[in-house]
Tab-separated table of C-alpha atoms in Angstrom:
chain	number	residue	atom	x	y	z
A	1	MET	CA	46.041	25.749	46.513
A	2	GLU	CA	42.877	27.946	46.688
A	3	GLU	CA	43.637	29.172	42.662
A	4	GLN	CA	43.846	25.270	41.457
A	5	THR	CA	39.897	24.519	43.583
A	6	PRO	CA	38.297	28.069	45.066
A	7	ALA	CA	35.327	26.058	46.640
A	8	LEU	CA	36.307	23.618	48.961
A	9	SER	CA	34.264	21.592	50.369
A	10	ARG	CA	32.647	21.596	53.439
A	11	THR	CA	34.060	18.446	54.615
A	12	MET	CA	37.760	19.585	53.252
A	13	GLN	CA	37.145	22.893	55.056
A	14	GLU	CA	36.754	21.651	58.203
A	15	GLY	CA	39.331	18.857	57.694
A	16	PHE	CA	41.897	21.632	57.205
A	17	MET	CA	40.642	23.335	60.479
A	18	THR	CA	40.789	20.027	62.572
A	19	CYS	CA	44.890	20.354	61.179
A	20	ILE	CA	45.322	23.184	62.536
A	21	LEU	CA	43.315	23.345	65.682
A	22	ASP	CA	45.679	20.300	66.158
A	23	ILE	CA	48.584	22.688	65.877
A	24	GLY	CA	47.391	25.347	67.810
A	25	GLU	CA	46.922	22.467	70.434
A	26	MET	CA	50.396	20.989	70.134
A	27	LEU	CA	51.875	24.573	70.750
A	28	LEU	CA	49.451	25.425	73.326
A	29	LYS	CA	49.657	22.494	75.537
A	30	ASN	CA	53.754	22.158	75.744
A	31	GLY	CA	54.508	26.052	76.439
A	32	ALA	CA	53.976	28.180	73.805
A	33	GLU	CA	52.666	32.014	74.456
A	34	ILE	CA	48.919	32.841	73.702
A	35	MET	CA	50.078	35.607	71.610
A	36	ARG	CA	52.291	32.850	69.136
A	37	VAL	CA	48.993	30.524	69.360
A	38	GLU	CA	46.388	33.101	68.225
A	39	ASP	CA	49.040	34.475	65.885
A	40	THR	CA	50.054	31.322	64.165
A	41	LEU	CA	46.155	29.618	63.947
A	42	PHE	CA	45.342	33.578	62.276
A	43	ARG	CA	48.072	32.784	59.351
A	44	LEU	CA	47.197	29.150	59.273
A	45	CYS	CA	43.172	29.556	58.629
A	46	LYS	CA	43.912	32.336	56.200
A	47	SER	CA	46.754	30.749	53.903
A	48	CYS	CA	44.214	27.401	53.912
A	49	GLY	CA	41.783	29.064	51.882
A	50	PHE	CA	39.519	30.938	54.617
A	51	SER	CA	38.386	34.420	53.708
A	52	SER	CA	38.956	35.403	57.774
A	53	ALA	CA	39.655	34.194	61.045
A	54	GLU	CA	38.955	34.722	65.067
A	55	VAL	CA	40.892	32.985	67.053
A	56	PHE	CA	40.845	33.578	70.730
A	57	SER	CA	42.691	31.944	73.188
A	58	ILE	CA	43.073	31.046	76.798
A	59	PRO	CA	45.450	28.138	78.228
A	60	SER	CA	42.881	25.391	78.610
A	61	CYS	CA	40.634	26.532	75.468
A	62	ILE	CA	41.706	27.506	71.930
A	63	ILE	CA	38.294	28.451	69.787
A	64	LEU	CA	38.293	29.425	66.119
A	65	THR	CA	35.325	30.593	63.788
A	66	ALA	CA	36.720	31.022	60.181
A	67	ARG	CA	34.499	32.362	57.521
A	68	ALA	CA	35.112	30.250	53.943
A	69	PRO	CA	34.936	32.208	50.654
A	70	GLY	CA	31.480	31.037	49.932
A	71	GLY	CA	30.035	32.872	52.571
A	72	ALA	CA	29.695	29.547	55.221
A	73	THR	CA	31.579	30.099	58.631
A	74	ILE	CA	32.903	27.157	60.661
A	75	THR	CA	33.494	27.177	64.848
A	76	GLN	CA	35.417	24.434	66.105
A	77	THR	CA	36.136	24.513	69.862
A	78	ARG	CA	39.279	22.741	71.279
A	79	ARG	CA	39.574	21.976	75.279
A	80	VAL	CA	43.073	21.628	76.597
A	81	ARG	CA	43.577	19.338	79.336
A	82	ALA	CA	47.053	18.065	80.410
A	83	ARG	CA	50.064	20.712	79.683
A	84	GLY	CA	53.383	19.520	79.653
A	85	THR	CA	56.658	20.643	78.597
A	86	ASP	CA	58.041	19.707	74.891
A	87	LEU	CA	60.030	22.647	73.587
A	88	ASP	CA	61.325	20.814	70.761
A	89	LEU	CA	57.285	20.246	70.094
A	90	VAL	CA	56.422	23.710	70.030
A	91	SER	CA	59.424	24.790	67.804
A	92	ARG	CA	58.470	22.030	65.012
A	93	ALA	CA	55.062	22.978	65.338
A	94	ASN	CA	56.424	26.230	64.777
A	95	ASP	CA	58.323	25.345	61.498
A	96	LEU	CA	55.356	23.340	59.983
A	97	SER	CA	52.899	26.315	60.134
A	98	ARG	CA	55.588	28.414	58.732
A	99	LYS	CA	55.991	25.349	56.054
A	100	VAL	CA	52.143	25.602	55.678
A	101	CYS	CA	51.567	29.198	55.402
A	102	ALA	CA	54.808	29.685	52.782
A	103	CYS	CA	53.176	26.913	50.593
A	104	PRO	CA	49.611	25.718	52.002
A	105	PRO	CA	49.722	21.462	51.109
A	106	PRO	CA	46.766	19.396	50.295
A	107	LEU	CA	44.466	18.094	53.232
A	108	GLU	CA	46.236	14.791	52.838
A	109	GLU	CA	49.459	16.119	53.008
A	110	PHE	CA	48.616	18.259	56.151
A	111	GLN	CA	47.462	15.486	58.087
A	112	ALA	CA	50.222	13.104	57.990
A	113	GLU	CA	52.460	16.299	58.574
A	114	VAL	CA	50.472	16.855	61.942
A	115	LYS	CA	50.401	13.396	62.402
A	116	ALA	CA	53.680	12.685	62.124
A	117	LEU	CA	54.658	15.780	64.398
A	118	LYS	CA	52.248	14.209	67.021
A	119	ASN	CA	54.489	10.789	67.093
A	120	LYS	CA	57.873	12.213	67.275
A	121	LYS	CA	60.814	10.795	69.521
A	122	SER	CA	61.709	11.932	73.136
A	123	TYR	CA	64.055	10.976	75.247
A	124	THR	CA	63.952	7.298	76.800
A	125	PRO	CA	63.190	6.994	80.456
A	126	LYS	CA	66.343	5.738	81.075
A	127	GLN	CA	67.802	9.225	79.403
A	128	GLN	CA	64.844	11.044	81.699
A	129	LEU	CA	66.027	9.337	84.693
A	130	PHE	CA	69.534	10.373	84.050
A	131	ILE	CA	68.849	14.445	83.323
A	132	TYR	CA	66.820	13.959	86.417
A	133	CYS	CA	69.460	13.223	88.343
A	134	LEU	CA	71.967	15.726	86.350
A	135	ILE	CA	70.049	18.714	87.544
A	136	SER	CA	69.451	17.843	91.083
A	137	ALA	CA	72.960	17.501	91.099
A	138	SER	CA	74.238	20.184	89.320
A	139	PHE	CA	71.620	22.859	90.974
A	140	SER	CA	72.719	21.175	94.613
A	141	VAL	CA	76.144	22.312	93.826
A	142	PHE	CA	74.651	25.532	92.484
A	143	PHE	CA	73.040	26.485	95.570
A	144	GLY	CA	76.284	25.754	97.653
A	145	GLY	CA	76.274	21.941	98.094
A	146	ASN	CA	79.428	19.804	97.900
A	147	ALA	CA	80.163	16.653	95.636
A	148	LEU	CA	78.528	14.598	98.803
A	149	ASP	CA	75.192	16.947	98.460
A	150	ALA	CA	75.683	16.414	94.740
A	151	LEU	CA	75.791	12.689	95.203
A	152	ALA	CA	72.598	12.110	97.406
A	153	SER	CA	70.921	14.568	95.356
A	154	ALA	CA	70.937	12.707	92.320
A	155	ILE	CA	69.810	9.560	94.343
A	156	SER	CA	67.017	11.534	95.254
A	157	GLY	CA	66.164	13.109	91.773
A	158	ALA	CA	65.862	8.967	90.716
A	159	VAL	CA	63.331	9.124	93.666
A	160	LEU	CA	61.838	12.019	92.002
A	161	TYR	CA	61.660	10.975	88.451
A	162	MET	CA	59.984	7.730	89.985
A	163	ALA	CA	57.228	9.620	91.769
A	164	VAL	CA	56.436	11.773	88.946
A	165	SER	CA	55.968	8.648	86.696
A	166	LEU	CA	54.409	6.840	89.146
A	167	GLY	CA	51.852	10.045	89.222
A	168	GLY	CA	52.225	9.996	85.679
A	169	LEU	CA	50.341	6.396	85.486
A	170	ILE	CA	47.918	6.912	88.504
A	171	ARG	CA	47.134	10.224	86.733
A	172	LEU	CA	47.255	12.533	89.743
A	173	ASN	CA	46.380	16.076	88.968
A	174	SER	CA	49.367	18.270	88.654
A	175	ILE	CA	48.845	19.832	91.943
A	176	LEU	CA	48.627	16.692	93.846
A	177	MET	CA	51.199	15.251	92.162
A	178	ASN	CA	53.642	18.226	92.643
A	179	ALA	CA	52.801	17.732	96.749
A	180	PHE	CA	53.009	14.443	96.207
A	181	SER	CA	56.424	13.951	94.137
A	182	SER	CA	57.891	16.373	96.953
A	183	ALA	CA	57.149	14.563	99.671
A	184	LEU	CA	58.658	11.122	98.597
A	185	THR	CA	61.559	13.093	97.398
A	186	ALA	CA	61.782	14.862	100.964
A	187	PHE	CA	61.294	10.785	102.369
A	188	ALA	CA	64.356	10.025	100.392
A	189	VAL	CA	66.280	12.685	101.571
A	190	ILE	CA	65.911	11.729	105.003
A	191	ILE	CA	66.849	8.166	104.595
A	192	LEU	CA	69.844	9.607	102.607
A	193	CYS	CA	70.866	12.083	105.290
A	194	ALA	CA	71.133	9.055	108.240
A	195	PHE	CA	73.133	7.259	105.825
A	196	LEU	CA	75.615	10.245	104.713
A	197	PRO	CA	76.077	12.388	107.959
A	198	GLY	CA	78.246	14.847	106.195
A	199	ALA	CA	75.295	16.236	103.922
A	200	SER	CA	73.238	18.983	104.702
A	201	HIS	CA	69.437	18.155	103.883
A	202	ASP	CA	68.481	21.580	102.579
A	203	LYS	CA	71.273	21.586	99.430
A	204	ILE	CA	70.433	18.249	98.869
A	205	ILE	CA	66.444	18.750	98.679
A	206	ILE	CA	66.474	22.456	96.863
A	207	GLY	CA	68.224	20.488	94.230
A	208	ASN	CA	65.526	18.414	93.798
A	209	ILE	CA	62.923	21.370	94.043
A	210	MET	CA	64.532	22.939	91.322
A	211	LEU	CA	63.478	19.792	89.163
A	212	LEU	CA	59.295	20.915	89.747
A	213	ILE	CA	59.164	24.602	90.464
A	214	PRO	CA	57.287	25.662	87.507
A	215	GLY	CA	59.514	27.748	85.635
A	216	LEU	CA	58.219	27.386	82.434
A	217	ALA	CA	54.646	28.228	83.725
A	218	LEU	CA	56.419	31.523	84.901
A	219	THR	CA	58.037	33.200	82.402
A	220	THR	CA	55.292	31.893	80.023
A	221	SER	CA	52.338	33.652	81.660
A	222	LEU	CA	55.053	36.733	82.188
A	223	ARG	CA	55.126	36.854	78.315
A	224	ASP	CA	51.530	36.372	78.318
A	225	ILE	CA	50.858	40.109	80.643
A	226	ILE	CA	53.543	41.794	78.478
A	227	ASN	CA	51.504	40.375	75.136
A	228	GLY	CA	48.490	42.192	76.750
A	229	ASP	CA	46.635	38.525	77.153
A	230	THR	CA	46.212	39.422	81.019
A	231	ILE	CA	43.537	36.782	81.423
A	232	SER	CA	45.768	33.629	80.378
A	233	GLY	CA	48.630	35.424	81.938
A	234	LEU	CA	47.024	35.488	85.670
A	235	ALA	CA	46.071	32.218	84.933
A	236	GLY	CA	48.915	31.002	84.642
A	237	PHE	CA	50.761	33.243	87.315
A	238	CYS	CA	48.331	31.661	89.738
A	239	GLU	CA	48.852	28.440	88.334
A	240	ALA	CA	52.758	28.579	89.051
A	241	VAL	CA	52.205	30.014	92.795
A	242	ILE	CA	49.739	27.037	93.612
A	243	LYS	CA	52.564	24.627	92.688
A	244	ALA	CA	55.157	26.446	94.236
A	245	LEU	CA	53.146	26.106	97.382
A	246	ALA	CA	52.079	22.280	96.593
A	247	ILE	CA	56.547	21.970	96.542
A	248	ALA	CA	56.671	23.638	99.416
A	249	ALA	CA	53.917	21.882	102.102
A	250	GLY	CA	54.506	18.447	100.057
A	251	SER	CA	58.540	18.288	101.405
A	252	ALA	CA	57.336	20.756	104.824
A	253	VAL	CA	55.177	18.074	105.599
A	254	VAL	CA	57.839	14.975	105.342
A	255	LEU	CA	60.329	17.042	106.694
A	256	TYR	CA	59.333	18.641	109.656
A	257	GLY	CA	56.489	16.042	110.047
A	258	LEU	CA	57.852	12.329	109.648
A	259	GLY	CA	61.558	14.161	109.727
A	260	GLY	CA	61.317	15.675	113.677
A	261	TYR	CA	63.773	17.964	111.538
A	262	SER	CA	64.363	21.713	112.027
A	263	ILE	CA	64.213	21.940	108.375
B	1	MET	CA	85.990	32.697	94.088
B	2	ILE	CA	86.556	29.412	93.132
B	3	GLN	CA	83.316	28.551	94.263
B	4	LEU	CA	81.587	30.898	91.838
B	5	TYR	CA	83.264	29.418	89.172
B	6	TYR	CA	81.539	25.920	90.341
B	7	GLU	CA	78.421	27.713	90.490
B	8	THR	CA	78.679	29.214	87.134
B	9	ALA	CA	79.464	25.565	85.808
B	10	ALA	CA	76.898	24.182	87.602
B	11	ALA	CA	74.043	26.667	86.085
B	12	CYS	CA	75.638	25.756	82.663
B	13	ILE	CA	75.080	21.804	83.642
B	14	GLY	CA	71.744	22.749	85.264
B	15	SER	CA	70.734	24.609	81.996
B	16	LEU	CA	71.668	22.436	79.807
B	17	GLY	CA	69.530	19.098	81.856
B	18	PHE	CA	66.067	21.656	81.849
B	19	ALA	CA	66.658	22.353	77.913
B	20	MET	CA	66.951	18.100	77.521
B	21	LEU	CA	64.031	17.737	80.105
B	22	PHE	CA	62.206	19.881	78.040
B	23	ASN	CA	63.137	17.634	74.637
B	24	LEU	CA	65.773	19.591	72.880
B	25	ARG	CA	68.306	18.191	70.969
B	26	GLY	CA	71.439	18.949	68.935
B	27	ARG	CA	73.105	22.270	68.666
B	28	ARG	CA	70.181	24.052	70.441
B	29	LEU	CA	71.565	22.389	73.966
B	30	LEU	CA	74.601	24.076	73.513
B	31	TRP	CA	73.032	27.705	73.708
B	32	CYS	CA	70.983	26.572	76.149
B	33	ALA	CA	74.099	25.814	78.531
B	34	PHE	CA	75.801	28.736	77.284
B	35	GLY	CA	72.978	30.865	77.819
B	36	GLY	CA	72.277	29.493	81.349
B	37	GLY	CA	75.931	29.938	82.415
B	38	MET	CA	76.080	33.462	80.621
B	39	SER	CA	73.207	34.699	82.904
B	40	TRP	CA	74.951	33.281	86.402
B	41	ALA	CA	77.993	35.237	85.220
B	42	VAL	CA	76.165	38.553	84.583
B	43	TYR	CA	74.607	38.005	87.842
B	44	ILE	CA	77.900	37.462	89.634
B	45	PHE	CA	79.766	40.367	87.356
B	46	CYS	CA	77.237	42.915	88.919
B	47	MET	CA	77.579	41.861	92.041
B	48	LEU	CA	81.168	41.315	92.858
B	49	ILE	CA	82.334	44.362	90.117
B	50	MET	CA	79.820	46.467	89.675
B	51	GLY	CA	78.673	46.455	93.091
B	52	ALA	CA	75.215	46.190	92.566
B	53	GLY	CA	72.419	44.437	95.025
B	54	LEU	CA	70.984	41.345	95.055
B	55	TYR	CA	67.867	41.964	92.941
B	56	THR	CA	69.606	44.513	90.303
B	57	SER	CA	72.008	42.106	89.304
B	58	LEU	CA	69.363	39.850	88.977
B	59	PHE	CA	67.155	42.306	86.891
B	60	PHE	CA	70.593	42.440	84.845
B	61	ALA	CA	71.099	38.999	84.403
B	62	SER	CA	67.532	38.512	83.380
B	63	ALA	CA	67.458	41.435	80.914
B	64	ALA	CA	70.824	39.771	79.491
B	65	VAL	CA	69.450	36.347	78.740
B	66	VAL	CA	66.322	37.837	77.111
B	67	ALA	CA	68.571	39.641	74.885
B	68	LEU	CA	70.583	36.841	73.965
B	69	ALA	CA	67.567	34.786	73.350
B	70	GLU	CA	65.367	37.113	71.124
B	71	ILE	CA	68.754	37.677	69.152
B	72	LEU	CA	69.461	33.986	68.894
B	73	ALA	CA	65.925	33.112	68.115
B	74	ARG	CA	66.086	34.809	64.857
B	75	ARG	CA	69.452	34.000	64.082
B	76	ILE	CA	68.715	30.061	64.070
B	77	LYS	CA	64.951	30.416	63.702
B	78	THR	CA	63.614	29.315	66.543
B	79	PRO	CA	60.731	30.312	68.680
B	80	VAL	CA	62.199	32.990	71.529
B	81	THR	CA	60.487	30.805	74.431
B	82	VAL	CA	62.168	27.950	73.426
B	83	LEU	CA	65.804	29.527	74.299
B	84	MET	CA	64.880	31.853	76.997
B	85	VAL	CA	63.095	29.070	79.276
B	86	PRO	CA	66.014	26.918	79.759
B	87	MET	CA	68.507	30.232	79.649
B	88	ILE	CA	66.339	31.765	82.673
B	89	ILE	CA	66.253	28.598	85.189
B	90	PRO	CA	69.507	29.568	87.027
B	91	LEU	CA	68.233	32.425	88.254
B	92	ILE	CA	64.703	31.331	89.598
B	93	PRO	CA	64.787	31.474	93.861
B	94	GLY	CA	64.679	28.046	93.946
B	95	GLY	CA	66.752	28.018	97.537
B	96	THR	CA	64.807	31.195	98.903
B	97	LEU	CA	61.497	29.374	98.209
B	98	TYR	CA	62.894	26.722	100.489
B	99	TYR	CA	64.290	28.824	103.245
B	100	ALA	CA	60.926	30.354	103.369
B	101	MET	CA	59.210	27.649	104.071
B	102	SER	CA	61.536	26.089	106.520
B	103	TYR	CA	61.580	29.799	108.321
B	104	LEU	CA	57.803	29.711	108.475
B	105	LEU	CA	57.918	26.181	109.770
B	106	GLU	CA	59.748	26.519	112.735
B	107	SER	CA	57.949	29.422	113.154
B	108	ARG	CA	60.926	31.824	113.266
B	109	TYR	CA	58.526	34.465	111.989
B	110	GLU	CA	61.231	37.482	110.970
B	111	LEU	CA	63.286	35.352	109.080
B	112	PHE	CA	60.221	34.420	107.368
B	113	ALA	CA	59.020	37.481	106.307
B	114	ARG	CA	62.587	38.564	104.932
B	115	GLU	CA	62.730	35.625	103.048
B	116	ALA	CA	59.376	35.709	101.663
B	117	ARG	CA	59.570	39.673	100.849
B	118	SER	CA	63.097	38.509	99.012
B	119	LEU	CA	61.484	35.731	97.144
B	120	THR	CA	58.667	38.324	96.154
B	121	LEU	CA	61.499	40.796	94.901
B	122	GLN	CA	63.002	38.390	92.853
B	123	VAL	CA	60.592	37.226	90.944
B	124	PHE	CA	59.324	40.879	90.415
B	125	ALA	CA	63.042	41.463	89.446
B	126	ILE	CA	63.338	38.735	87.126
B	127	ALA	CA	59.690	39.968	85.508
B	128	LEU	CA	60.811	43.330	84.948
B	129	GLY	CA	63.962	42.287	83.055
B	130	ILE	CA	61.961	39.783	80.647
B	131	ILE	CA	59.029	42.802	80.222
B	132	ILE	CA	61.645	45.225	79.389
B	133	THR	CA	64.015	43.149	77.343
B	134	THR	CA	61.392	41.875	75.646
B	135	SER	CA	59.487	45.228	74.541
B	136	LEU	CA	62.741	46.603	73.809
B	137	SER	CA	63.671	43.963	71.582
B	138	ARG	CA	60.286	43.960	69.856
B	139	ALA	CA	60.568	47.815	69.218
B	140	VAL	CA	64.174	47.445	67.849
B	141	PHE	CA	63.920	44.770	65.844
B	142	THR	CA	60.938	46.426	63.960
B	143	VAL	CA	62.857	49.426	63.405
B	144	ILE	CA	65.643	46.985	61.763
B	145	TYR	CA	63.435	45.374	59.294
B	146	ARG	CA	62.182	48.841	58.267
B	147	LEU	CA	65.655	49.569	57.421
B	148	LYS	CA	66.200	46.546	56.115
B	149	GLU	CA	63.179	47.243	53.578
B	150	LYS	CA	64.262	50.003	52.029
């Protein structure tokens, strides 16, 4: 690329940088480690014709400064807000960046590929509902529940899915969302237990709690700490702990306060 | 004994579910299910056959999962995180978290302290397993790549 057109225009360079940051944002948002994000962006900048690049990233922000061969420097910052988990997107973004590094495409092609990554397929709501039920049931068995507990847990898992989708619709922040959905699930469990005398509510609700527990945030934050990104690791770890507390608080309030259960 | 088979099967399906929840598809789903089952199998093996304690077993289980993920990731050209996260889910102490909370609310402080301590140590054991194996595998693969270049 750079051999054919040695001096890219400023707008071209900015266009490349926006694409590169799009990839970085996708990685960061969906559960990649900080080191992977920084490393990927650095390589992408190098292969897209910049002579040097500095990347700094924390879980909520990416700052990218690159120097073009002509001497001009460009900086772009990307604030990352909503975070989710889509490991498939992480892996695709990773594949794309490998491809771009091996053979840098022209800008239009690059933009098209990034766009194609953004609107890729994911599981339909019905399939997701099924996944929630499946996970709830299997973890209720895993923690010592019987078949009845698994069935009840699948039903309250469906309630949890509805709570999470509802929370997404009204754009609840993630901590409140955890508290709210675990509270609603606990409420469903109380009702279920009233109808199913043989079921043990703790086994049912643990199956649901496993769905909310920030396992990804925990492992990613630990990996960040090992990689030397202590600030990001601690931020992620804190977030995981706070989310776990929110989940515990949400279900506790309902089970203890409303249900009158000795939990 | 039969309970252990159920638990391992449930760990498999649970990991599979999480892999799907995180939007994975195809062959990687099967690997994640296998890894999830393996994590629990290693844990049970350490506990029952080696006679190790809870925390030691968790340490070896998470170390085994990370090793599997690191090797597999290089084989099928996927980021390590993508494989590791669903595989390690069965080890995460959701049950202990729940019981700690419930004892706190019931004002059974002695039991709460026991569960909370166990929770912290379990997370610590898993973390240590991840940390040590990640660092070791990085070193091992660096050596392997160097040797191959020669």
